[in-house]
Amino acid sequence: MSELIKNIPAIALRGMTALPSVIMHFDISREKSVKALEAALQGDQLIFLITQQNPDVREPEFQDLYRIGTVARIKNFAKLPQDIIRVMVEGLERAEMNDLKLEEGYLKAEIVTYPKEEQTAVNTSTQTAMLRALKDIFKRYCLENPKVGKELSKQILNISDLEKLVDQISINLPLHYEEKQRLLEAVDLTDRYETLCVIIGNEMEIMHIKNGIQQKVKERIDKNQREYILREQLKVIREELGEDSPQNDADHYRDTLKKLTVSEEIRAKISKEIDRFKSLSNNSAEGSVSRGYIETLLELPWDKTSEDNTDLKNAARVLDEDHYGLEKVKERILEFLAVRVLTKKGDSPILCLVGPPGTGKTSIARSVARALNKKYVRICLGGVRDEAEIRGHRRTYIGAMPGRIVQGMKTAGVKNPLMLLDEIDKVSSDYKGDTSSALLEVLDSEQNGKFRDHYVELPTDLSQVLFIATANDVHTIPRPLLDRMELIEVSSYTENEKLHIVKEHLLPKQREHHGLKQEQLTITGGALAKIISGYTKEAGVRQLERKIGEICRKAAREILEEKKPSVKVKTSNLEQYLGREKYTVQRLNDRDDVGIVRGLAWTSVGGDTLQIEVNIMPGKGEFVLTGQLGDVMKESAQAGISYIRSVSEKYKIAEDFFQKHDIHIHIPEGAVPKDGPSAGITMATAMLSAIIRKPVRADVAMTGEITLRGRVLPIGGLKEKLLAAKNAGMTTVIVPAENKADVADISEEITGTLKMVYAKTMEEVLKTAMTA
């Protein structure tokens, strides 16, 4: 049976738990706690100690406290400064709190105590087994935790009563108050025993992990200390032997300086820096900075040059070996070489190769270096946004280093290498500076003879460097930077050029890369042509090379698995290697049609044809444009309709036609964004055809910008556009008259089958385009 005790004063403990059979002390300062202490002292000196669930609660109520606490007897108390009272109590027994009230300024708890017989209902045999098991666990704990005193552990292990052993271990373990609360709430002895075993097991696991971590840290510290001591000893020994000291390093630097081919100004600067380094301590941070600076200066090729190969025939042969086509680039390189042979010097040109991806811009720079016998250095500028990447960091910064230009010179080892500035159109700027502005001095032949890197701080001669830059789009290059470079356009390859490239370069290269001999894999000319037209759609040949690589992989597998001596890929079996065709060329329409005109467009992967459709519907004069058109293209359509309205009398268009009809222009492939003015005459022709119901020839394609007065203005990307017209089977192409010179530069291979019509006005366009 349980005994009911009412209205016993209570104190809420913060961050600690009182257990039975233990003498403890704690400090109180809250007014409620002080008054509860006074009330208990006036009575039977019993007080109920209950723990707060959250120690941060200032004024705890019933729901803020645990339900089970300890009835304790006050043994002593003492007043301390700042209104703090230190209380010593002895824990008597567990009790459960049923209610809590605030009376007379302090907390009173209604509690229920637990009879002794209810707490220890375990038979003798079980108690003996539990006693031995707990002692074994506690012994292991003492071995893991050396902080447990030998005397204390001996006293505890001598206890023969299970309940007393459980309580003593609970009291003496360094546990968190929440763990002690769990033990307090375990009223039944068996529950308390199991809870204690789990807690001790967890503590041992934590200590085991902690000891492992401490051991690893200790080993690492010991190793570092050992290395430091050995290093210091080695340093002293070397200094005693005169093998390693700043003086010896300085002497080594002076010997290197004597062998260096360099101007007197730079020699004096390096010599001064060596003297300064000699006076510095070997261990100082400034000494290591000075050492790095001197070594960089000594490694730079100040006046060291390589001898160029001036054989024009050899250069032409090497360029032709590595690349098919690219005649303009080859011609410009040979011109530069011819001037160099005649003048024995000649400024190196700064070339910029502009063209779509995969057309061989980067690889031709490597071929030029091979043809001229120059050292080759590639600097990728894609995504570079810090000016220090070009000019270097000042030496005051930690981890300072030269810029990429000087590092490239250092790598080349000569002052006249070929330096490729790859992706120059991809440089950007931020708060650290403008990278393109830093390149202005580098790429100016009048200034780069005295280029100053922030790290080197000495004039570096870049005038003999042959700079070749590559870009996909010149529109993103700042105008001052563009002005310093000589642009050479590397345009799209024709199908015939791609066929030559794949036969002469890509196929042999991929065969070698995949370990195949020439007789083990053959691909017919028809199959190669089908790969070019049906499986790739690009200006260059990167995707084409991937497709050849895919065939080589599958052929290699067939040879090994099926024991075939060789594999032959033909048009008939190409599908089993590459799957179905991915691209089809939009051929010319079967018949002439009203309101449908074929335009020509330039894209990043080459030229393409656009079929522009116009419908006229009864309405209120609305003008609708669809097909994801850009602003410039929309304005071209507006200019076209304005021109048509201005000549409506000539074509007998009713005066109220544009008020009573809606005009809808659509360009198919609506998911693809389209922009630019070159479709102006195409849209105007399609609209006039739909308005006057006159068909447009299906075999005619056109490109050109239109003005309000019907003049036809020149456009760009003509080679790619004519190539697209040829592939689509067009027979006649209308281009602006001002582009006649551009057509003359395009190979006969493209223009041979096309009838070129040069138009100055829309009247000439309509005369050719519309059927009689």
PDB file of N, CA, C and O in Angstrom, residues 196-261:
ATOM      1  N   LEU A 196      20.205   1.150 -15.743  1.00  0.00           N
ATOM      2  CA  LEU A 196      21.591   1.438 -15.388  1.00  0.00           C
ATOM      3  C   LEU A 196      22.564   0.701 -16.305  1.00  0.00           C
ATOM      4  O   LEU A 196      23.577   1.264 -16.738  1.00  0.00           O
ATOM      5  N   CYS A 197      22.262  -0.567 -16.616  1.00  0.00           N
ATOM      6  CA  CYS A 197      23.136  -1.341 -17.503  1.00  0.00           C
ATOM      7  C   CYS A 197      23.227  -0.700 -18.888  1.00  0.00           C
ATOM      8  O   CYS A 197      24.316  -0.623 -19.490  1.00  0.00           O
ATOM      9  N   VAL A 198      22.076  -0.242 -19.394  1.00  0.00           N
ATOM     10  CA  VAL A 198      22.065   0.417 -20.712  1.00  0.00           C
ATOM     11  C   VAL A 198      22.892   1.695 -20.682  1.00  0.00           C
ATOM     12  O   VAL A 198      23.691   1.978 -21.586  1.00  0.00           O
ATOM     13  N   ILE A 199      22.719   2.479 -19.598  1.00  0.00           N
ATOM     14  CA  ILE A 199      23.454   3.750 -19.480  1.00  0.00           C
ATOM     15  C   ILE A 199      24.963   3.492 -19.405  1.00  0.00           C
ATOM     16  O   ILE A 199      25.756   4.153 -20.075  1.00  0.00           O
ATOM     17  N   ILE A 200      25.364   2.488 -18.592  1.00  0.00           N
ATOM     18  CA  ILE A 200      26.798   2.191 -18.479  1.00  0.00           C
ATOM     19  C   ILE A 200      27.345   1.709 -19.831  1.00  0.00           C
ATOM     20  O   ILE A 200      28.442   2.096 -20.249  1.00  0.00           O
ATOM     21  N   GLY A 201      26.576   0.887 -20.534  1.00  0.00           N
ATOM     22  CA  GLY A 201      27.000   0.401 -21.858  1.00  0.00           C
ATOM     23  C   GLY A 201      27.211   1.554 -22.833  1.00  0.00           C
ATOM     24  O   GLY A 201      28.211   1.598 -23.561  1.00  0.00           O
ATOM     25  N   ASN A 202      26.252   2.500 -22.848  1.00  0.00           N
ATOM     26  CA  ASN A 202      26.385   3.675 -23.727  1.00  0.00           C
ATOM     27  C   ASN A 202      27.612   4.504 -23.366  1.00  0.00           C
ATOM     28  O   ASN A 202      28.344   4.977 -24.240  1.00  0.00           O
ATOM     29  N   GLU A 203      27.812   4.698 -22.061  1.00  0.00           N
ATOM     30  CA  GLU A 203      28.962   5.483 -21.607  1.00  0.00           C
ATOM     31  C   GLU A 203      30.276   4.823 -22.040  1.00  0.00           C
ATOM     32  O   GLU A 203      31.209   5.507 -22.452  1.00  0.00           O
ATOM     33  N   MET A 204      30.344   3.484 -21.930  1.00  0.00           N
ATOM     34  CA  MET A 204      31.568   2.786 -22.340  1.00  0.00           C
ATOM     35  C   MET A 204      31.801   2.928 -23.845  1.00  0.00           C
ATOM     36  O   MET A 204      32.937   3.100 -24.290  1.00  0.00           O
ATOM     37  N   GLU A 205      30.730   2.859 -24.636  1.00  0.00           N
ATOM     38  CA  GLU A 205      30.857   3.013 -26.092  1.00  0.00           C
ATOM     39  C   GLU A 205      31.366   4.404 -26.441  1.00  0.00           C
ATOM     40  O   GLU A 205      32.256   4.575 -27.286  1.00  0.00           O
ATOM     41  N   ILE A 206      30.805   5.429 -25.769  1.00  0.00           N
ATOM     42  CA  ILE A 206      31.236   6.818 -26.008  1.00  0.00           C
ATOM     43  C   ILE A 206      32.707   6.978 -25.625  1.00  0.00           C
ATOM     44  O   ILE A 206      33.488   7.605 -26.349  1.00  0.00           O
ATOM     45  N   MET A 207      33.089   6.398 -24.441  1.00  0.00           N
ATOM     46  CA  MET A 207      34.479   6.521 -23.999  1.00  0.00           C
ATOM     47  C   MET A 207      35.420   5.806 -24.958  1.00  0.00           C
ATOM     48  O   MET A 207      36.533   6.272 -25.222  1.00  0.00           O
ATOM     49  N   HIS A 208      34.978   4.662 -25.499  1.00  0.00           N
ATOM     50  CA  HIS A 208      35.805   3.908 -26.445  1.00  0.00           C
ATOM     51  C   HIS A 208      36.075   4.747 -27.703  1.00  0.00           C
ATOM     52  O   HIS A 208      37.212   4.831 -28.176  1.00  0.00           O
ATOM     53  N   ILE A 209      35.016   5.382 -28.236  1.00  0.00           N
ATOM     54  CA  ILE A 209      35.158   6.240 -29.429  1.00  0.00           C
ATOM     55  C   ILE A 209      36.056   7.433 -29.104  1.00  0.00           C
ATOM     56  O   ILE A 209      36.947   7.797 -29.880  1.00  0.00           O
ATOM     57  N   LYS A 210      35.813   8.042 -27.940  1.00  0.00           N
ATOM     58  CA  LYS A 210      36.591   9.211 -27.525  1.00  0.00           C
ATOM     59  C   LYS A 210      38.066   8.852 -27.383  1.00  0.00           C
ATOM     60  O   LYS A 210      38.949   9.584 -27.846  1.00  0.00           O
ATOM     61  N   ASN A 211      38.348   7.708 -26.752  1.00  0.00           N
ATOM     62  CA  ASN A 211      39.737   7.289 -26.583  1.00  0.00           C
ATOM     63  C   ASN A 211      40.414   7.026 -27.928  1.00  0.00           C
ATOM     64  O   ASN A 211      41.585   7.339 -28.118  1.00  0.00           O
ATOM     65  N   GLY A 212      39.621   6.448 -28.860  1.00  0.00           N
ATOM     66  CA  GLY A 212      40.172   6.200 -30.194  1.00  0.00           C
ATOM     67  C   GLY A 212      40.551   7.494 -30.901  1.00  0.00           C
ATOM     68  O   GLY A 212      41.615   7.608 -31.519  1.00  0.00           O
ATOM     69  N   ILE A 213      39.645   8.487 -30.798  1.00  0.00           N
ATOM     70  CA  ILE A 213      39.908   9.790 -31.429  1.00  0.00           C
ATOM     71  C   ILE A 213      41.137  10.441 -30.791  1.00  0.00           C
ATOM     72  O   ILE A 213      42.024  10.967 -31.474  1.00  0.00           O
ATOM     73  N   GLN A 214      41.200  10.414 -29.443  1.00  0.00           N
ATOM     74  CA  GLN A 214      42.328  11.027 -28.742  1.00  0.00           C
ATOM     75  C   GLN A 214      43.642  10.348 -29.114  1.00  0.00           C
ATOM     76  O   GLN A 214      44.672  11.002 -29.272  1.00  0.00           O
ATOM     77  N   GLN A 215      43.599   9.029 -29.302  1.00  0.00           N
ATOM     78  CA  GLN A 215      44.811   8.299 -29.675  1.00  0.00           C
ATOM     79  C   GLN A 215      45.300   8.723 -31.058  1.00  0.00           C
ATOM     80  O   GLN A 215      46.500   8.922 -31.278  1.00  0.00           O
ATOM     81  N   LYS A 216      44.336   8.853 -31.993  1.00  0.00           N
ATOM     82  CA  LYS A 216      44.710   9.287 -33.345  1.00  0.00           C
ATOM     83  C   LYS A 216      45.304  10.687 -33.333  1.00  0.00           C
ATOM     84  O   LYS A 216      46.306  10.970 -33.999  1.00  0.00           O
ATOM     85  N   VAL A 217      44.655  11.601 -32.573  1.00  0.00           N
ATOM     86  CA  VAL A 217      45.158  12.970 -32.479  1.00  0.00           C
ATOM     87  C   VAL A 217      46.563  12.978 -31.873  1.00  0.00           C
ATOM     88  O   VAL A 217      47.463  13.684 -32.349  1.00  0.00           O
ATOM     89  N   LYS A 218      46.753  12.178 -30.814  1.00  0.00           N
ATOM     90  CA  LYS A 218      48.049  12.120 -30.131  1.00  0.00           C
ATOM     91  C   LYS A 218      49.128  11.610 -31.093  1.00  0.00           C
ATOM     92  O   LYS A 218      50.238  12.152 -31.150  1.00  0.00           O
ATOM     93  N   GLU A 219      48.778  10.555 -31.866  1.00  0.00           N
ATOM     94  CA  GLU A 219      49.752  10.013 -32.815  1.00  0.00           C
ATOM     95  C   GLU A 219      50.139  11.049 -33.859  1.00  0.00           C
ATOM     96  O   GLU A 219      51.300  11.176 -34.228  1.00  0.00           O
ATOM     97  N   ARG A 220      49.125  11.811 -34.317  1.00  0.00           N
ATOM     98  CA  ARG A 220      49.398  12.825 -35.330  1.00  0.00           C
ATOM     99  C   ARG A 220      50.279  13.945 -34.772  1.00  0.00           C
ATOM    100  O   ARG A 220      51.210  14.415 -35.414  1.00  0.00           O
ATOM    101  N   ILE A 221      49.958  14.370 -33.544  1.00  0.00           N
ATOM    102  CA  ILE A 221      50.760  15.423 -32.903  1.00  0.00           C
ATOM    103  C   ILE A 221      52.186  14.929 -32.684  1.00  0.00           C
ATOM    104  O   ILE A 221      53.162  15.640 -32.960  1.00  0.00           O
ATOM    105  N   ASP A 222      52.323  13.686 -32.193  1.00  0.00           N
ATOM    106  CA  ASP A 222      53.652  13.125 -31.962  1.00  0.00           C
ATOM    107  C   ASP A 222      54.453  13.065 -33.266  1.00  0.00           C
ATOM    108  O   ASP A 222      55.649  13.370 -33.289  1.00  0.00           O
ATOM    109  N   LYS A 223      53.767  12.657 -34.353  1.00  0.00           N
ATOM    110  CA  LYS A 223      54.445  12.568 -35.650  1.00  0.00           C
ATOM    111  C   LYS A 223      54.906  13.945 -36.116  1.00  0.00           C
ATOM    112  O   LYS A 223      56.039  14.108 -36.580  1.00  0.00           O
ATOM    113  N   ASN A 224      54.028  14.956 -35.966  1.00  0.00           N
ATOM    114  CA  ASN A 224      54.382  16.318 -36.377  1.00  0.00           C
ATOM    115  C   ASN A 224      55.555  16.849 -35.551  1.00  0.00           C
ATOM    116  O   ASN A 224      56.466  17.492 -36.080  1.00  0.00           O
ATOM    117  N   GLN A 225      55.496  16.597 -34.230  1.00  0.00           N
ATOM    118  CA  GLN A 225      56.587  17.057 -33.371  1.00  0.00           C
ATOM    119  C   GLN A 225      57.897  16.363 -33.744  1.00  0.00           C
ATOM    120  O   GLN A 225      58.952  16.997 -33.798  1.00  0.00           O
ATOM    121  N   ARG A 226      57.806  15.050 -34.024  1.00  0.00           N
ATOM    122  CA  ARG A 226      59.007  14.307 -34.405  1.00  0.00           C
ATOM    123  C   ARG A 226      59.594  14.855 -35.706  1.00  0.00           C
ATOM    124  O   ARG A 226      60.809  15.060 -35.819  1.00  0.00           O
ATOM    125  N   GLU A 227      58.699  15.099 -36.687  1.00  0.00           N
ATOM    126  CA  GLU A 227      59.179  15.640 -37.960  1.00  0.00           C
ATOM    127  C   GLU A 227      59.807  17.020 -37.780  1.00  0.00           C
ATOM    128  O   GLU A 227      60.819  17.344 -38.395  1.00  0.00           O
ATOM    129  N   TYR A 228      59.174  17.841 -36.933  1.00  0.00           N
ATOM    130  CA  TYR A 228      59.695  19.194 -36.700  1.00  0.00           C
ATOM    131  C   TYR A 228      61.094  19.128 -36.077  1.00  0.00           C
ATOM    132  O   TYR A 228      62.014  19.837 -36.516  1.00  0.00           O
ATOM    133  N   ILE A 229      61.262  18.255 -35.049  1.00  0.00           N
ATOM    134  CA  ILE A 229      62.555  18.145 -34.364  1.00  0.00           C
ATOM    135  C   ILE A 229      63.618  17.645 -35.337  1.00  0.00           C
ATOM    136  O   ILE A 229      64.730  18.177 -35.406  1.00  0.00           O
ATOM    137  N   LEU A 230      63.261  16.602 -36.130  1.00  0.00           N
ATOM    138  CA  LEU A 230      64.214  16.066 -37.098  1.00  0.00           C
ATOM    139  C   LEU A 230      64.591  17.106 -38.150  1.00  0.00           C
ATOM    140  O   LEU A 230      65.752  17.207 -38.562  1.00  0.00           O
ATOM    141  N   ARG A 231      63.574  17.874 -38.590  1.00  0.00           N
ATOM    142  CA  ARG A 231      63.835  18.902 -39.598  1.00  0.00           C
ATOM    143  C   ARG A 231      64.772  19.972 -39.055  1.00  0.00           C
ATOM    144  O   ARG A 231      65.679  20.447 -39.753  1.00  0.00           O
ATOM    145  N   GLU A 232      64.523  20.382 -37.798  1.00  0.00           N
ATOM    146  CA  GLU A 232      65.387  21.394 -37.182  1.00  0.00           C
ATOM    147  C   GLU A 232      66.805  20.858 -37.020  1.00  0.00           C
ATOM    148  O   GLU A 232      67.786  21.576 -37.263  1.00  0.00           O
ATOM    149  N   GLN A 233      66.915  19.594 -36.608  1.00  0.00           N
ATOM    150  CA  GLN A 233      68.245  18.995 -36.463  1.00  0.00           C
ATOM    151  C   GLN A 233      68.973  18.927 -37.809  1.00  0.00           C
ATOM    152  O   GLN A 233      70.164  19.233 -37.904  1.00  0.00           O
ATOM    153  N   LEU A 234      68.229  18.526 -38.835  1.00  0.00           N
ATOM    154  CA  LEU A 234      68.803  18.442 -40.171  1.00  0.00           C
ATOM    155  C   LEU A 234      69.273  19.804 -40.664  1.00  0.00           C
ATOM    156  O   LEU A 234      70.325  19.936 -41.299  1.00  0.00           O
ATOM    157  N   LYS A 235      68.463  20.843 -40.332  1.00  0.00           N
ATOM    158  CA  LYS A 235      68.803  22.200 -40.739  1.00  0.00           C
ATOM    159  C   LYS A 235      70.113  22.647 -40.087  1.00  0.00           C
ATOM    160  O   LYS A 235      70.992  23.229 -40.735  1.00  0.00           O
ATOM    161  N   VAL A 236      70.240  22.356 -38.786  1.00  0.00           N
ATOM    162  CA  VAL A 236      71.460  22.732 -38.056  1.00  0.00           C
ATOM    163  C   VAL A 236      72.669  22.001 -38.631  1.00  0.00           C
ATOM    164  O   VAL A 236      73.739  22.590 -38.839  1.00  0.00           O
ATOM    165  N   ILE A 237      72.479  20.679 -38.926  1.00  0.00           N
ATOM    166  CA  ILE A 237      73.594  19.898 -39.490  1.00  0.00           C
ATOM    167  C   ILE A 237      74.024  20.470 -40.832  1.00  0.00           C
ATOM    168  O   ILE A 237      75.223  20.630 -41.106  1.00  0.00           O
ATOM    169  N   ARG A 238      73.056  20.802 -41.679  1.00  0.00           N
ATOM    170  CA  ARG A 238      73.389  21.354 -42.996  1.00  0.00           C
ATOM    171  C   ARG A 238      74.099  22.690 -42.880  1.00  0.00           C
ATOM    172  O   ARG A 238      75.020  23.003 -43.633  1.00  0.00           O
ATOM    173  N   GLU A 239      73.614  23.517 -41.928  1.00  0.00           N
ATOM    174  CA  GLU A 239      74.257  24.815 -41.735  1.00  0.00           C
ATOM    175  C   GLU A 239      75.700  24.638 -41.256  1.00  0.00           C
ATOM    176  O   GLU A 239      76.596  25.373 -41.660  1.00  0.00           O
ATOM    177  N   GLU A 240      75.903  23.645 -40.363  1.00  0.00           N
ATOM    178  CA  GLU A 240      77.254  23.367 -39.875  1.00  0.00           C
ATOM    179  C   GLU A 240      78.169  22.903 -41.017  1.00  0.00           C
ATOM    180  O   GLU A 240      79.337  23.248 -41.073  1.00  0.00           O
ATOM    181  N   LEU A 241      77.608  22.098 -41.925  1.00  0.00           N
ATOM    182  CA  LEU A 241      78.388  21.606 -43.058  1.00  0.00           C
ATOM    183  C   LEU A 241      78.492  22.623 -44.182  1.00  0.00           C
ATOM    184  O   LEU A 241      79.222  22.415 -45.147  1.00  0.00           O
ATOM    185  N   GLY A 242      77.702  23.710 -44.056  1.00  0.00           N
ATOM    186  CA  GLY A 242      77.713  24.738 -45.103  1.00  0.00           C
ATOM    187  C   GLY A 242      77.021  24.323 -46.369  1.00  0.00           C
ATOM    188  O   GLY A 242      77.332  24.796 -47.460  1.00  0.00           O
ATOM    189  N   GLU A 243      76.066  23.392 -46.229  1.00  0.00           N
ATOM    190  CA  GLU A 243      75.377  22.867 -47.418  1.00  0.00           C
ATOM    191  C   GLU A 243      74.100  23.612 -47.755  1.00  0.00           C
ATOM    192  O   GLU A 243      73.698  23.673 -48.900  1.00  0.00           O
ATOM    193  N   ASP A 244      73.424  24.157 -46.753  1.00  0.00           N
ATOM    194  CA  ASP A 244      72.098  24.746 -47.004  1.00  0.00           C
ATOM    195  C   ASP A 244      71.920  25.993 -46.153  1.00  0.00           C
ATOM    196  O   ASP A 244      71.726  25.897 -44.951  1.00  0.00           O
ATOM    197  N   SER A 245      72.013  27.124 -46.759  1.00  0.00           N
ATOM    198  CA  SER A 245      71.806  28.384 -46.054  1.00  0.00           C
ATOM    199  C   SER A 245      71.449  29.434 -47.091  1.00  0.00           C
ATOM    200  O   SER A 245      71.678  29.245 -48.285  1.00  0.00           O
ATOM    201  N   PRO A 246      70.890  30.564 -46.649  1.00  0.00           N
ATOM    202  CA  PRO A 246      70.585  31.626 -47.608  1.00  0.00           C
ATOM    203  C   PRO A 246      71.799  32.056 -48.412  1.00  0.00           C
ATOM    204  O   PRO A 246      71.698  32.394 -49.589  1.00  0.00           O
ATOM    205  N   GLN A 247      72.969  32.013 -47.760  1.00  0.00           N
ATOM    206  CA  GLN A 247      74.183  32.412 -48.464  1.00  0.00           C
ATOM    207  C   GLN A 247      74.466  31.466 -49.626  1.00  0.00           C
ATOM    208  O   GLN A 247      74.810  31.898 -50.735  1.00  0.00           O
ATOM    209  N   ASN A 248      74.307  30.150 -49.350  1.00  0.00           N
ATOM    210  CA  ASN A 248      74.569  29.181 -50.415  1.00  0.00           C
ATOM    211  C   ASN A 248      73.549  29.292 -51.542  1.00  0.00           C
ATOM    212  O   ASN A 248      73.886  29.171 -52.717  1.00  0.00           O
ATOM    213  N   ASP A 249      72.257  29.480 -51.173  1.00  0.00           N
ATOM    214  CA  ASP A 249      71.222  29.678 -52.197  1.00  0.00           C
ATOM    215  C   ASP A 249      71.520  30.907 -53.028  1.00  0.00           C
ATOM    216  O   ASP A 249      71.366  30.918 -54.246  1.00  0.00           O
ATOM    217  N   ALA A 250      71.951  31.973 -52.352  1.00  0.00           N
ATOM    218  CA  ALA A 250      72.258  33.215 -53.063  1.00  0.00           C
ATOM    219  C   ALA A 250      73.409  32.999 -54.043  1.00  0.00           C
ATOM    220  O   ALA A 250      73.378  33.499 -55.186  1.00  0.00           O
ATOM    221  N   ASP A 251      74.413  32.232 -53.633  1.00  0.00           N
ATOM    222  CA  ASP A 251      75.531  31.939 -54.541  1.00  0.00           C
ATOM    223  C   ASP A 251      75.046  31.147 -55.747  1.00  0.00           C
ATOM    224  O   ASP A 251      75.498  31.386 -56.879  1.00  0.00           O
ATOM    225  N   HIS A 252      74.125  30.191 -55.486  1.00  0.00           N
ATOM    226  CA  HIS A 252      73.569  29.395 -56.594  1.00  0.00           C
ATOM    227  C   HIS A 252      72.798  30.295 -57.561  1.00  0.00           C
ATOM    228  O   HIS A 252      72.925  30.145 -58.791  1.00  0.00           O
ATOM    229  N   TYR A 253      72.023  31.244 -57.012  1.00  0.00           N
ATOM    230  CA  TYR A 253      71.267  32.175 -57.860  1.00  0.00           C
ATOM    231  C   TYR A 253      72.220  33.052 -58.676  1.00  0.00           C
ATOM    232  O   TYR A 253      71.953  33.356 -59.842  1.00  0.00           O
ATOM    233  N   ARG A 254      73.338  33.467 -58.072  1.00  0.00           N
ATOM    234  CA  ARG A 254      74.300  34.322 -58.788  1.00  0.00           C
ATOM    235  C   ARG A 254      74.935  33.542 -59.950  1.00  0.00           C
ATOM    236  O   ARG A 254      75.127  34.089 -61.041  1.00  0.00           O
ATOM    237  N   ASP A 255      75.227  32.271 -59.728  1.00  0.00           N
ATOM    238  CA  ASP A 255      75.787  31.455 -60.813  1.00  0.00           C
ATOM    239  C   ASP A 255      74.799  31.333 -61.966  1.00  0.00           C
ATOM    240  O   ASP A 255      75.185  31.394 -63.139  1.00  0.00           O
ATOM    241  N   THR A 256      73.518  31.143 -61.603  1.00  0.00           N
ATOM    242  CA  THR A 256      72.484  31.045 -62.648  1.00  0.00           C
ATOM    243  C   THR A 256      72.346  32.366 -63.395  1.00  0.00           C
ATOM    244  O   THR A 256      72.173  32.382 -64.623  1.00  0.00           O
ATOM    245  N   LEU A 257      72.431  33.491 -62.661  1.00  0.00           N
ATOM    246  CA  LEU A 257      72.306  34.821 -63.274  1.00  0.00           C
ATOM    247  C   LEU A 257      73.436  35.070 -64.275  1.00  0.00           C
ATOM    248  O   LEU A 257      73.213  35.698 -65.323  1.00  0.00           O
ATOM    249  N   LYS A 258      74.659  34.583 -63.964  1.00  0.00           N
ATOM    250  CA  LYS A 258      75.790  34.791 -64.868  1.00  0.00           C
ATOM    251  C   LYS A 258      75.548  34.117 -66.217  1.00  0.00           C
ATOM    252  O   LYS A 258      75.964  34.606 -67.263  1.00  0.00           O
ATOM    253  N   LYS A 259      74.850  32.963 -66.190  1.00  0.00           N
ATOM    254  CA  LYS A 259      74.601  32.216 -67.428  1.00  0.00           C
ATOM    255  C   LYS A 259      73.397  32.768 -68.204  1.00  0.00           C
ATOM    256  O   LYS A 259      73.147  32.349 -69.328  1.00  0.00           O
ATOM    257  N   LEU A 260      72.639  33.677 -67.581  1.00  0.00           N
ATOM    258  CA  LEU A 260      71.387  34.161 -68.172  1.00  0.00           C
ATOM    259  C   LEU A 260      71.658  35.229 -69.220  1.00  0.00           C
ATOM    260  O   LEU A 260      72.444  36.158 -68.985  1.00  0.00           O
ATOM    261  N   THR A 261      71.001  35.099 -70.379  1.00  0.00           N
ATOM    262  CA  THR A 261      71.091  36.128 -71.418  1.00  0.00           C
ATOM    263  C   THR A 261      70.023  37.167 -71.135  1.00  0.00           C
ATOM    264  O   THR A 261      68.826  36.925 -71.356  1.00  0.00           O
TER     265      THR A 261
END
